[in-house]
Amino acid sequence: MRKAYFDGTHRTRHPDQTWEAIRPLLMAYGITRVADVTGLDDIGIPVTMAVRPLARTLSVAQGKGATLAAARVSGAMEAIEAWHGERAVPTPEVRAPANDLGLPYPVAAMESHPGSLVTGRTVLDWITARSALDGEPVLVPAACVRLGREVHGQWRLHLPSASTNGLASGNTRAEAVGHGLAELIERDTISTLTGGRGHGQFVDPDSIADEHCAALIGRLRAAGAWLELWHLPNRFEVPVMSCYLWREDQPALLVSGSGAHLDPQVALSRAITEAAQSRLTQITGSREDIHPAAYRPAVHRRPEPAAGPDVGWSEIAARHATGFATDDGEAEHLAARITAVTGQPPLVVDLTHGLHQRREFAVVKVLAPALRYDARHVIPRPIQEAAV
C-alpha cells in the first residue's frame, strides 16, 4: 500500500486515523489506560504509557513520537503487540527435534538464552512461518515466538528464547513486516557495540537540516540537555542511528535510544524520541531492571564529548538514498538485504490470523536466523571511526 504519512515515520495512515480504528478495541486486549506521561519530564517530547494489568509480561508499554497522536498510537500498539505475542501464537503443528525436520537453517542460529542447551536433537514444538522473500512455509520453534511465563510443574531446558525483537505491528501486514525487519537490523547493529568494540560516526547536530529532527534537537537543547548523535555503519547498508542524552537533574544517567529505517531522517527521529522515552522510563520506574544507582543523589559531570572529527548530516543522507513509495517495496528490500548478508531469508509468523484477524491492523513476529541480539537495554557509546 502507498505511504501517506511522513512526519518522523512512514505509515500508510495518519496516526489520528489509526487511533480512531484501534481505540474501540483497547479493552479487548486488556488495555485499561493510555496515559500521556510527557509532563513528568520537562523536555517536551511526547511519551505515553499503555497499561495492561493482566499481562503475562510487562504490564506497561511505552510509546513515543514527535506528536502526542503518534506517541499515543505507538504506546497502544506496543501493548497490542505484546498481547498477541502472549496469546495469539498459532497452535504447534509438530513436536520433534530439528534434525528430523529438514530445516533450511540450524536451530542453534535462532535467538536463544545465554547458555542455551538446545541442539538439533532437542524435542521442540513447531509452528509455521513464511519466508519474507517468497512466502514459502518454514517451521520455526514456537518458543521463539511465544512471550510470557506460565506456572508449570516440569523441568525444562533453556529453550530458544522469545523477546519482543522483531515483534511488530502496522496498518497493513507489509508495514508490520517492514517495521520488524528494521528492528532486527537495528538490534543486530547495536549488538556490535558491546564491550566497547563497535565503531560509529559522530554526527554534528547543527548540520541537521531536516525540520522534524531539528525541532526535536531544539527541544532537548532548550531544556539544557547534553546530547550526542551517531551514525552506525553496518553490514546491511541500512541507516541506523543512536542518540545519547544526559541532563543534570538525573546526573547518574546517560540514557540512549536507537532507530533504523531506509530513510535516515526517520532512523534519527526514532533514536532521539527513544532516548527521551528512556528518560521517562527511569522517571516512572516502569521497568523492573532499572539499577538502584539511577536514583541515588550524587554529583556527576556531564559526559566527555566524543573524540575526533564529526561528520555532516548531508554526507550521511547522501550515502543512504534508497526509498520506496509503498510499504510492500520497503519490506521486500529489507528482507532481500538480510538474506544477502546472512544467506537465510527472514521468516514471518502472522499473529493476526484466524480468530485474531483484524482489518484495523496487523501484528507479526519476524525471525532472522544468524542475526545478533543483545537483550541489555543500554547502548554503549561507539568508538569514533577514523576519517577517510
Tab-separated table of C-alpha atoms in Angstrom:
chain	number	residue	atom	x	y	z
A	1	MET	CA	0.000	0.000	0.000
A	2	ARG	CA	1.148	3.543	-0.726
A	3	LYS	CA	2.578	5.507	2.185
A	4	ALA	CA	0.593	8.535	3.314
A	5	TYR	CA	2.252	9.922	6.466
A	6	PHE	CA	5.892	11.024	6.736
A	7	ASP	CA	6.319	13.076	9.941
A	8	GLY	CA	9.097	11.199	11.760
A	9	THR	CA	7.956	7.854	10.378
A	10	HIS	CA	6.484	6.298	7.228
A	11	ARG	CA	2.934	4.998	7.570
A	12	THR	CA	0.031	4.218	5.259
A	13	ARG	CA	-2.371	6.135	7.522
A	14	HIS	CA	-2.230	9.249	9.684
A	15	PRO	CA	-1.862	8.454	13.415
A	16	ASP	CA	-5.256	10.039	14.086
A	17	GLN	CA	-6.865	7.556	11.702
A	18	THR	CA	-5.068	4.633	13.315
A	19	TRP	CA	-6.128	5.820	16.776
A	20	GLU	CA	-9.764	6.044	15.753
A	21	ALA	CA	-9.534	2.487	14.398
A	22	ILE	CA	-7.903	0.919	17.477
A	23	ARG	CA	-9.442	2.958	20.297
A	24	PRO	CA	-12.674	0.858	20.484
A	25	LEU	CA	-10.540	-2.326	20.652
A	26	LEU	CA	-8.276	-1.442	23.587
A	27	MET	CA	-10.263	-3.281	26.265
A	28	ALA	CA	-10.298	-6.426	24.127
A	29	TYR	CA	-6.520	-6.505	24.536
A	30	GLY	CA	-6.600	-5.753	28.268
A	31	ILE	CA	-5.509	-2.110	27.926
A	32	THR	CA	-7.158	-0.036	30.659
A	33	ARG	CA	-5.348	3.271	30.144
A	34	VAL	CA	-3.235	5.054	27.551
A	35	ALA	CA	-1.756	7.883	29.572
A	36	ASP	CA	0.196	10.945	28.461
A	37	VAL	CA	3.241	10.975	30.770
A	38	THR	CA	5.157	13.669	28.854
A	39	GLY	CA	4.630	16.150	31.702
A	40	LEU	CA	6.557	14.013	34.189
A	41	ASP	CA	9.648	15.341	32.413
A	42	ASP	CA	10.139	18.873	31.144
A	43	ILE	CA	11.829	18.099	27.830
A	44	GLY	CA	8.515	18.064	25.965
A	45	ILE	CA	8.980	15.158	23.525
A	46	PRO	CA	5.687	13.206	23.751
A	47	VAL	CA	5.750	9.867	25.591
A	48	THR	CA	2.768	7.713	26.541
A	49	MET	CA	2.188	4.698	28.765
A	50	ALA	CA	-0.291	1.926	27.903
A	51	VAL	CA	-1.358	-0.060	30.965
A	52	ARG	CA	-2.292	-3.762	30.669
A	53	PRO	CA	-2.688	-5.080	34.244
A	54	LEU	CA	-3.180	-8.790	33.390
A	55	ALA	CA	-0.191	-9.014	31.076
A	56	ARG	CA	1.956	-12.153	31.102
A	57	THR	CA	4.989	-9.927	30.502
A	58	LEU	CA	5.426	-6.247	31.354
A	59	SER	CA	2.124	-4.654	32.381
A	60	VAL	CA	3.191	-1.285	30.985
A	61	ALA	CA	4.153	-0.451	27.410
A	62	GLN	CA	5.523	2.908	26.337
A	63	GLY	CA	5.189	4.859	23.141
A	64	LYS	CA	6.947	7.885	21.741
A	65	GLY	CA	6.662	10.246	18.796
A	66	ALA	CA	7.099	13.785	17.584
A	67	THR	CA	3.412	14.424	18.323
A	68	LEU	CA	1.076	13.228	21.047
A	69	ALA	CA	-1.069	11.483	18.428
A	70	ALA	CA	1.920	9.466	17.195
A	71	ALA	CA	3.070	8.649	20.750
A	72	ARG	CA	-0.438	7.541	21.755
A	73	VAL	CA	-0.673	5.126	18.838
A	74	SER	CA	2.901	3.932	19.492
A	75	GLY	CA	2.156	3.043	23.120
A	76	ALA	CA	-1.173	1.364	22.398
A	77	MET	CA	0.203	-0.703	19.523
A	78	GLU	CA	3.210	-1.827	21.550
A	79	ALA	CA	0.811	-3.176	24.185
A	80	ILE	CA	-1.311	-4.833	21.479
A	81	GLU	CA	1.816	-6.441	20.002
A	82	ALA	CA	2.733	-7.925	23.379
A	83	TRP	CA	-0.809	-9.290	23.847
A	84	HIS	CA	-0.521	-11.121	20.544
A	85	GLY	CA	2.903	-12.480	21.479
A	86	GLU	CA	1.397	-13.880	24.670
A	87	ARG	CA	-1.980	-15.126	23.459
A	88	ALA	CA	-2.180	-15.369	19.655
A	89	VAL	CA	0.724	-17.668	18.793
A	90	PRO	CA	-0.536	-20.447	16.473
A	91	THR	CA	-1.070	-23.908	17.944
A	92	PRO	CA	2.023	-26.101	17.421
A	93	GLU	CA	1.705	-28.472	14.476
A	94	VAL	CA	4.705	-30.711	15.122
A	95	ARG	CA	6.659	-31.833	18.176
A	96	ALA	CA	10.033	-33.168	17.127
A	97	PRO	CA	13.795	-32.476	17.134
A	98	ALA	CA	15.080	-30.111	14.464
A	99	ASN	CA	17.227	-32.861	12.946
A	100	ASP	CA	14.056	-34.701	11.849
A	101	LEU	CA	12.532	-31.752	10.011
A	102	GLY	CA	14.942	-30.894	7.199
A	103	LEU	CA	15.072	-27.205	8.131
A	104	PRO	CA	16.866	-24.723	5.864
A	105	TYR	CA	18.617	-23.192	8.906
A	106	PRO	CA	20.357	-24.587	12.023
A	107	VAL	CA	18.118	-24.300	15.078
A	108	ALA	CA	21.107	-23.049	17.096
A	109	ALA	CA	21.153	-19.960	14.854
A	110	MET	CA	17.850	-18.806	16.352
A	111	GLU	CA	17.803	-16.282	19.186
A	112	SER	CA	18.323	-18.138	22.475
A	113	HIS	CA	19.079	-17.541	26.125
A	114	PRO	CA	22.759	-17.259	27.071
A	115	GLY	CA	23.983	-20.741	27.858
A	116	SER	CA	21.175	-22.404	25.925
A	117	LEU	CA	21.476	-26.185	25.697
A	118	VAL	CA	19.334	-26.500	22.580
A	119	THR	CA	20.733	-28.692	19.809
A	120	GLY	CA	19.335	-30.298	16.692
A	121	ARG	CA	18.300	-33.257	18.867
A	122	THR	CA	16.203	-31.222	21.327
A	123	VAL	CA	12.485	-32.005	21.052
A	124	LEU	CA	10.582	-28.753	20.434
A	125	ASP	CA	7.107	-27.583	19.430
A	126	TRP	CA	6.999	-26.119	15.917
A	127	ILE	CA	4.719	-23.651	14.111
A	128	THR	CA	4.673	-22.446	10.516
A	129	ALA	CA	6.272	-19.192	9.433
A	130	ARG	CA	6.511	-17.811	5.903
A	131	SER	CA	9.615	-16.660	4.085
A	132	ALA	CA	9.670	-12.868	3.826
A	133	LEU	CA	11.064	-13.279	0.302
A	134	ASP	CA	8.730	-15.723	-1.421
A	135	GLY	CA	6.125	-16.767	1.136
A	136	GLU	CA	7.298	-20.372	1.306
A	137	PRO	CA	6.306	-22.153	4.559
A	138	VAL	CA	9.103	-22.897	7.027
A	139	LEU	CA	8.790	-24.407	10.501
A	140	VAL	CA	10.106	-22.370	13.451
A	141	PRO	CA	10.178	-23.146	17.194
A	142	ALA	CA	7.064	-21.862	18.959
A	143	ALA	CA	9.371	-20.920	21.858
A	144	CYS	CA	10.954	-18.255	19.613
A	145	VAL	CA	7.594	-16.518	19.273
A	146	ARG	CA	5.568	-17.049	22.454
A	147	LEU	CA	6.031	-14.400	25.158
A	148	GLY	CA	5.375	-14.670	28.865
A	149	ARG	CA	5.918	-17.076	31.718
A	150	GLU	CA	3.307	-19.513	32.972
A	151	VAL	CA	3.383	-21.711	36.072
A	152	HIS	CA	4.219	-25.337	35.355
A	153	GLY	CA	5.477	-28.340	37.252
A	154	GLN	CA	8.013	-29.634	34.757
A	155	TRP	CA	11.736	-29.025	34.486
A	156	ARG	CA	12.625	-27.504	31.128
A	157	LEU	CA	15.796	-26.743	29.231
A	158	HIS	CA	16.743	-23.189	28.354
A	159	LEU	CA	14.779	-23.193	25.110
A	160	PRO	CA	15.189	-20.835	22.185
A	161	SER	CA	14.090	-17.511	23.645
A	162	ALA	CA	11.273	-15.226	22.630
A	163	SER	CA	11.813	-11.500	23.011
A	164	THR	CA	9.995	-8.530	21.535
A	165	ASN	CA	12.803	-8.182	18.968
A	166	GLY	CA	11.053	-8.428	15.576
A	167	LEU	CA	7.574	-8.287	17.122
A	168	ALA	CA	5.869	-5.529	15.173
A	169	SER	CA	2.543	-4.072	14.114
A	170	GLY	CA	1.327	-1.889	11.295
A	171	ASN	CA	-1.725	-0.602	9.500
A	172	THR	CA	-1.028	-3.364	6.952
A	173	ARG	CA	0.841	-6.647	7.077
A	174	ALA	CA	3.638	-5.276	4.868
A	175	GLU	CA	4.004	-2.245	7.134
A	176	ALA	CA	4.306	-4.545	10.164
A	177	VAL	CA	6.859	-6.776	8.417
A	178	GLY	CA	8.939	-3.763	7.351
A	179	HIS	CA	8.971	-2.434	10.898
A	180	GLY	CA	10.006	-5.825	12.276
A	181	LEU	CA	12.823	-6.208	9.736
A	182	ALA	CA	14.171	-2.735	10.510
A	183	GLU	CA	14.166	-3.559	14.219
A	184	LEU	CA	16.127	-6.773	13.630
A	185	ILE	CA	18.749	-4.808	11.678
A	186	GLU	CA	18.871	-2.140	14.395
A	187	ARG	CA	19.389	-4.680	17.192
A	188	ASP	CA	22.000	-6.605	15.198
A	189	THR	CA	23.923	-3.362	14.652
A	190	ILE	CA	23.636	-2.234	18.278
A	191	SER	CA	24.914	-5.614	19.495
A	192	THR	CA	28.281	-4.897	17.843
A	193	LEU	CA	28.825	-2.056	20.340
A	194	THR	CA	29.003	-4.443	23.307
A	195	GLY	CA	32.338	-4.399	25.046
A	196	GLY	CA	33.358	-1.046	23.561
A	197	ARG	CA	34.381	-2.587	20.239
A	198	GLY	CA	31.811	-1.008	17.926
A	199	HIS	CA	32.588	1.914	15.656
A	200	GLY	CA	30.397	4.770	14.512
A	201	GLN	CA	30.440	8.279	13.124
A	202	PHE	CA	29.697	11.191	15.432
A	203	VAL	CA	27.166	13.481	13.719
A	204	ASP	CA	27.226	17.255	14.111
A	205	PRO	CA	23.733	18.153	15.438
A	206	ASP	CA	23.989	21.650	13.926
A	207	SER	CA	24.297	20.159	10.443
A	208	ILE	CA	20.858	18.518	10.510
A	209	ALA	CA	18.612	20.374	8.102
A	210	ASP	CA	15.559	18.122	8.361
A	211	GLU	CA	12.921	20.289	10.050
A	212	HIS	CA	11.368	17.473	12.040
A	213	CYS	CA	14.653	16.230	13.568
A	214	ALA	CA	15.994	19.756	14.044
A	215	ALA	CA	12.870	20.585	16.063
A	216	LEU	CA	13.415	17.570	18.323
A	217	ILE	CA	17.034	18.591	18.885
A	218	GLY	CA	15.847	22.124	19.620
A	219	ARG	CA	13.561	20.849	22.383
A	220	LEU	CA	16.423	18.975	24.006
A	221	ARG	CA	18.770	21.932	23.881
A	222	ALA	CA	16.102	24.310	25.171
A	223	ALA	CA	15.757	22.009	28.190
A	224	GLY	CA	19.514	22.214	28.820
A	225	ALA	CA	20.219	18.619	27.840
A	226	TRP	CA	23.544	17.295	26.582
A	227	LEU	CA	23.157	15.072	23.554
A	228	GLU	CA	25.259	13.084	21.155
A	229	LEU	CA	24.149	11.643	17.796
A	230	TRP	CA	25.833	8.732	16.000
A	231	HIS	CA	25.534	7.069	12.641
A	232	LEU	CA	26.277	3.342	12.951
A	233	PRO	CA	27.573	1.794	9.695
A	234	ASN	CA	26.529	-1.831	9.372
A	235	ARG	CA	26.693	-4.871	7.120
A	236	PHE	CA	23.166	-4.311	5.792
A	237	GLU	CA	23.874	-0.786	4.484
A	238	VAL	CA	20.704	0.445	6.195
A	239	PRO	CA	20.698	3.725	8.174
A	240	VAL	CA	20.995	3.020	11.902
A	241	MET	CA	21.285	5.924	14.339
A	242	SER	CA	21.827	6.209	18.086
A	243	CYS	CA	21.250	9.119	20.455
A	244	TYR	CA	22.756	9.633	23.927
A	245	LEU	CA	21.130	12.046	26.339
A	246	TRP	CA	22.237	13.434	29.724
A	247	ARG	CA	20.826	16.120	31.978
A	248	GLU	CA	21.909	17.339	35.383
A	249	ASP	CA	18.548	16.517	37.039
A	250	GLN	CA	19.441	12.809	36.602
A	251	PRO	CA	23.221	13.081	36.859
A	252	ALA	CA	23.895	9.345	37.214
A	253	LEU	CA	22.123	8.511	33.960
A	254	LEU	CA	23.270	8.568	30.371
A	255	VAL	CA	20.169	7.369	28.534
A	256	SER	CA	20.158	6.215	24.956
A	257	GLY	CA	17.927	5.431	22.015
A	258	SER	CA	18.378	3.930	18.571
A	259	GLY	CA	16.482	3.566	15.326
A	260	ALA	CA	16.755	2.033	11.861
A	261	HIS	CA	14.916	2.896	8.664
A	262	LEU	CA	15.702	3.231	4.965
A	263	ASP	CA	15.093	6.963	5.388
A	264	PRO	CA	17.944	8.256	7.619
A	265	GLN	CA	15.720	11.085	8.911
A	266	VAL	CA	13.272	8.511	10.258
A	267	ALA	CA	16.103	6.485	11.829
A	268	LEU	CA	17.372	9.642	13.542
A	269	SER	CA	13.901	10.654	14.729
A	270	ARG	CA	13.389	7.210	16.252
A	271	ALA	CA	16.731	7.381	18.065
A	272	ILE	CA	16.011	10.821	19.545
A	273	THR	CA	12.452	10.044	20.650
A	274	GLU	CA	13.535	6.697	22.128
A	275	ALA	CA	16.211	8.453	24.193
A	276	ALA	CA	13.547	10.827	25.522
A	277	GLN	CA	11.343	7.808	26.268
A	278	SER	CA	14.235	6.179	28.142
A	279	ARG	CA	14.429	9.197	30.450
A	280	LEU	CA	10.751	8.848	31.276
A	281	THR	CA	11.183	5.118	31.847
A	282	GLN	CA	13.693	5.997	34.565
A	283	ILE	CA	11.453	8.724	35.977
A	284	THR	CA	8.373	6.490	36.189
A	285	GLY	CA	10.294	3.377	37.239
A	286	SER	CA	8.156	1.318	34.884
A	287	ARG	CA	10.774	-1.414	34.358
A	288	GLU	CA	11.899	-3.891	36.986
A	289	ASP	CA	15.507	-3.966	35.730
A	290	ILE	CA	16.458	-0.345	36.488
A	291	HIS	CA	19.621	-0.269	38.615
A	292	PRO	CA	19.127	1.400	42.023
A	293	ALA	CA	22.131	3.643	41.353
A	294	ALA	CA	19.955	5.558	38.881
A	295	TYR	CA	18.103	7.177	41.798
A	296	ARG	CA	20.948	7.895	44.188
A	297	PRO	CA	21.784	11.565	44.666
A	298	ALA	CA	25.292	12.261	43.504
A	299	VAL	CA	27.482	14.833	41.832
A	300	HIS	CA	28.355	13.871	38.288
A	301	ARG	CA	29.932	15.795	35.465
A	302	ARG	CA	28.415	15.681	32.036
A	303	PRO	CA	29.910	13.013	29.742
A	304	GLU	CA	33.129	13.731	27.930
A	305	PRO	CA	32.438	14.611	24.288
A	306	ALA	CA	33.322	12.184	21.526
A	307	ALA	CA	36.935	12.332	20.380
A	308	GLY	CA	37.773	13.059	16.787
A	309	PRO	CA	36.033	14.973	13.989
A	310	ASP	CA	32.290	14.810	13.419
A	311	VAL	CA	30.502	14.246	10.116
A	312	GLY	CA	27.900	16.466	8.480
A	313	TRP	CA	24.352	15.174	8.097
A	314	SER	CA	24.324	15.831	4.351
A	315	GLU	CA	27.061	13.207	3.954
A	316	ILE	CA	25.013	10.626	5.846
A	317	ALA	CA	21.841	11.440	3.923
A	318	ALA	CA	23.623	11.223	0.565
A	319	ARG	CA	25.002	7.797	1.465
A	320	HIS	CA	21.501	6.402	2.084
A	321	ALA	CA	19.273	7.363	-0.821
A	322	THR	CA	17.176	4.189	-1.148
A	323	GLY	CA	13.466	4.784	-0.630
A	324	PHE	CA	10.113	3.297	-1.548
A	325	ALA	CA	6.668	4.804	-2.009
A	326	THR	CA	4.938	1.658	-0.730
A	327	ASP	CA	5.189	-0.471	2.398
A	328	ASP	CA	5.498	-3.605	0.240
A	329	GLY	CA	8.574	-2.274	-1.579
A	330	GLU	CA	10.271	-1.323	1.673
A	331	ALA	CA	9.635	-4.713	3.317
A	332	GLU	CA	10.853	-6.618	0.257
A	333	HIS	CA	14.063	-4.567	0.086
A	334	LEU	CA	14.875	-5.082	3.781
A	335	ALA	CA	14.182	-8.818	3.511
A	336	ALA	CA	16.483	-9.037	0.490
A	337	ARG	CA	19.288	-7.197	2.343
A	338	ILE	CA	19.126	-9.566	5.331
A	339	THR	CA	19.078	-12.579	3.011
A	340	ALA	CA	22.067	-11.305	1.042
A	341	VAL	CA	24.110	-10.818	4.233
A	342	THR	CA	23.166	-13.955	6.195
A	343	GLY	CA	22.263	-16.381	3.406
A	344	GLN	CA	18.946	-17.043	5.181
A	345	PRO	CA	15.646	-15.289	4.346
A	346	PRO	CA	13.806	-13.763	7.307
A	347	LEU	CA	10.758	-15.701	8.479
A	348	VAL	CA	7.388	-14.152	9.336
A	349	VAL	CA	4.802	-15.559	11.753
A	350	ASP	CA	1.397	-13.908	11.330
A	351	LEU	CA	-0.156	-13.278	14.763
A	352	THR	CA	-3.364	-11.700	13.435
A	353	HIS	CA	-4.649	-14.944	11.968
A	354	GLY	CA	-7.896	-16.910	12.169
A	355	LEU	CA	-9.995	-15.658	15.091
A	356	HIS	CA	-7.357	-12.957	15.724
A	357	GLN	CA	-7.514	-11.481	12.224
A	358	ARG	CA	-8.282	-7.744	12.090
A	359	ARG	CA	-8.884	-5.297	9.308
A	360	GLU	CA	-7.695	-2.419	11.529
A	361	PHE	CA	-4.084	-3.590	11.931
A	362	ALA	CA	-1.655	-6.493	11.563
A	363	VAL	CA	0.812	-7.975	14.063
A	364	VAL	CA	3.724	-10.216	13.074
A	365	LYS	CA	6.802	-11.762	14.607
A	366	VAL	CA	9.804	-11.635	12.286
A	367	LEU	CA	12.662	-14.080	12.878
A	368	ALA	CA	16.055	-13.974	11.195
A	369	PRO	CA	18.440	-16.886	11.820
A	370	ALA	CA	22.054	-15.829	12.465
A	371	LEU	CA	21.281	-12.228	13.433
A	372	ARG	CA	22.709	-10.934	16.706
A	373	TYR	CA	20.666	-9.613	19.619
A	374	ASP	CA	21.909	-8.207	22.924
A	375	ALA	CA	18.975	-8.130	25.346
A	376	ARG	CA	20.521	-5.417	27.525
A	377	HIS	CA	18.768	-2.057	27.408
A	378	VAL	CA	21.944	0.042	27.491
A	379	ILE	CA	23.514	1.078	24.181
A	380	PRO	CA	27.289	1.543	24.646
A	381	ARG	CA	28.771	4.646	23.063
A	382	PRO	CA	30.668	3.801	19.871
A	383	ILE	CA	34.307	4.384	19.047
A	384	GLN	CA	34.780	7.165	16.518
A	385	GLU	CA	35.676	5.849	13.085
A	386	ALA	CA	38.841	7.233	11.543
A	387	ALA	CA	38.252	9.921	8.924
A	388	VAL	CA	38.521	8.734	5.322
